[in-house]
XYZ file of C-alpha atoms in Angstrom:
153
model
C 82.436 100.039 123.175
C 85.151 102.320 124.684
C 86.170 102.489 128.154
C 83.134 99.772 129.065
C 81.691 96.570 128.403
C 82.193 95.073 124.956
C 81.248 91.651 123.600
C 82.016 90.118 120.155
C 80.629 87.081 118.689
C 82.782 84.934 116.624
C 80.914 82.615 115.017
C 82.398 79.038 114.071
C 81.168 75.443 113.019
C 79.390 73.971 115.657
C 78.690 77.219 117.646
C 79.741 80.535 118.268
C 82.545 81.810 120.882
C 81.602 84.684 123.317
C 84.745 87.719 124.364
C 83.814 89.845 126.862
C 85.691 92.330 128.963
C 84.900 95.358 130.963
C 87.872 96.599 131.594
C 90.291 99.148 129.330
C 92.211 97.849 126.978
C 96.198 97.667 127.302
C 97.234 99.291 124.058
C 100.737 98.106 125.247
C 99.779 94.900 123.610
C 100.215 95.721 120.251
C 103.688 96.959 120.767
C 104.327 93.462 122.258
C 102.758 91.866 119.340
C 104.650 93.961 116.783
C 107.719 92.879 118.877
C 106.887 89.084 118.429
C 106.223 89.350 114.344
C 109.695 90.590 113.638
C 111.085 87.880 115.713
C 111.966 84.625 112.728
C 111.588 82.379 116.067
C 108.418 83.429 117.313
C 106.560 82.668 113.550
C 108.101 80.560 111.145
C 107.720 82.515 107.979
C 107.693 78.718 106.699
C 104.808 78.008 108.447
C 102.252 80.497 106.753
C 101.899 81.305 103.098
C 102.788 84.948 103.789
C 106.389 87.306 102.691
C 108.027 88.396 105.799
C 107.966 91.490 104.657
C 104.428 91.607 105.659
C 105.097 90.755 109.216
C 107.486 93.816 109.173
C 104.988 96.188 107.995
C 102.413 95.093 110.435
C 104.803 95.469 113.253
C 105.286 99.045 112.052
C 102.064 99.603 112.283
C 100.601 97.754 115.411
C 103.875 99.073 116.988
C 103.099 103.337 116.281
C 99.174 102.579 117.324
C 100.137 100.741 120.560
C 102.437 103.997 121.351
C 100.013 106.524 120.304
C 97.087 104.628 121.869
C 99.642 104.665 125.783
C 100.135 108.156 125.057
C 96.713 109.611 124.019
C 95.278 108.500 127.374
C 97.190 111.923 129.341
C 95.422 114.016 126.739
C 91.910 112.738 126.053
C 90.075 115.999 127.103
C 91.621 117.474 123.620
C 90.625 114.546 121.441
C 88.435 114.693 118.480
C 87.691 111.168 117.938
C 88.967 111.264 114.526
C 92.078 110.968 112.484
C 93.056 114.612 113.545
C 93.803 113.044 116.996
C 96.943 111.791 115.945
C 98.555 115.476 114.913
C 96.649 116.678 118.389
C 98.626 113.683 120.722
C 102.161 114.055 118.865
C 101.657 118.250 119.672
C 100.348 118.056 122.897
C 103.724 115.923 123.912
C 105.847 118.226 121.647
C 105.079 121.370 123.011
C 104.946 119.695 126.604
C 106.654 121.628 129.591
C 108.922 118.578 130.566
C 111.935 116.525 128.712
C 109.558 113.439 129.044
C 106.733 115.105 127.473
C 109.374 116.537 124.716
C 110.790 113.382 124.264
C 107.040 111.576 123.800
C 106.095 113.318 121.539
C 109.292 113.737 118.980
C 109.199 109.413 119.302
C 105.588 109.369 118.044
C 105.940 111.763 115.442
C 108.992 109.529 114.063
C 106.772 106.413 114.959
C 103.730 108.005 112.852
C 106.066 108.620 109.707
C 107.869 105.039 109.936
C 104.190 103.830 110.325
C 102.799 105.681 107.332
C 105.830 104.574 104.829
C 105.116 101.306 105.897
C 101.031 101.402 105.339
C 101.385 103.570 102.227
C 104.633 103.220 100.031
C 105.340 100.161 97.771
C 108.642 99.841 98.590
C 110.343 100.531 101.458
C 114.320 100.464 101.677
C 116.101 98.172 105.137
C 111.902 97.634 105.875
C 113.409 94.400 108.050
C 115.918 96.968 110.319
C 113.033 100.027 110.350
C 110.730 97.164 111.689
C 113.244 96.436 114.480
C 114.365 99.735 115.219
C 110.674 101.223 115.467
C 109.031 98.415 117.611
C 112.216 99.041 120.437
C 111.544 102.961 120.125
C 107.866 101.837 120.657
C 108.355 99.503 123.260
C 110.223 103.024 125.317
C 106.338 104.799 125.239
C 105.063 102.973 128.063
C 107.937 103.567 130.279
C 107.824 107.205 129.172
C 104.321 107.546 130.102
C 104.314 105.966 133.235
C 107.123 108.480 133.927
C 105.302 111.294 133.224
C 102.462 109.942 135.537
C 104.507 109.725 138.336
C 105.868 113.359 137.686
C 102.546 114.687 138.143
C 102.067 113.039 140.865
């Protein structure tokens, strides 16, 4: 459930394991996450029978979501609740009033296209430097945000 209580049920051998929270979630996380799978020291591509370049594309992707999901949160009276929401977020910050807004809003729109070459193409050219690149433009969102918060206030 959004902005409420949720519970999942994982079920294993020999029981089941109960999450709960009731508080929002910090989409920030996935930007962090993203952050850690394009760092060789953090997994050991070794470890795990998977090609880094998966890691890379996941980071795109957790990394755009985590930015869009910060940002959405200043404009959820406009939101649709469905994939039109991301063209309405990356406008609202475009055709903002303020540099900060401006600035939001050109960072998602190059965070949604490295996101969908990553989810959608077959091959992606310097994938490994995109991934970097991307997750520090993502990790500037929150920052962004919080400065536009404070401007308003």
């Amino acid at each position: 459930m959004r902005n409420g209580t949720w519970t999942v049920l994982i079920k294993q051998e020999g029981g089941s394991i109960i999450l709960s929270s009731s508080k929002e979630y910090n989409w920030t996380q996935y930007i962090l996450l993203s952050d850690k799978l394009i760092k060789d020291d953090v997994i050991k591509i070794e470890d795990v029978d998977i090609e880094r370049e998966t890691f890379y594309r996941c980071a795109l992707s957790r990394a755009y979501y985590g930015a869009f999901c910060t940002a959405r949160k200043l404009c959820k009276s406009k939101l649709t609740k469905t994939g039109k929401d991301h063209g309405i977020v990356k406008e609202h910050f475009k055709n903002g009033s303020s540099k900060t807004e401006k600035k939001i809003g050109a960072t998602l729109e190059r965070l949604f296209d490295a996101r969908c070459e990553a989810d959608y193409e077959d091959i992606v050219e310097n994938l490994g430097f995109k991934a970097q690149l991307f997750v520090k433009v993502a990790l500037s969102i929150p920052g962004l945000v919080s400065k536009l918060t404070e401007e308003a206030s």
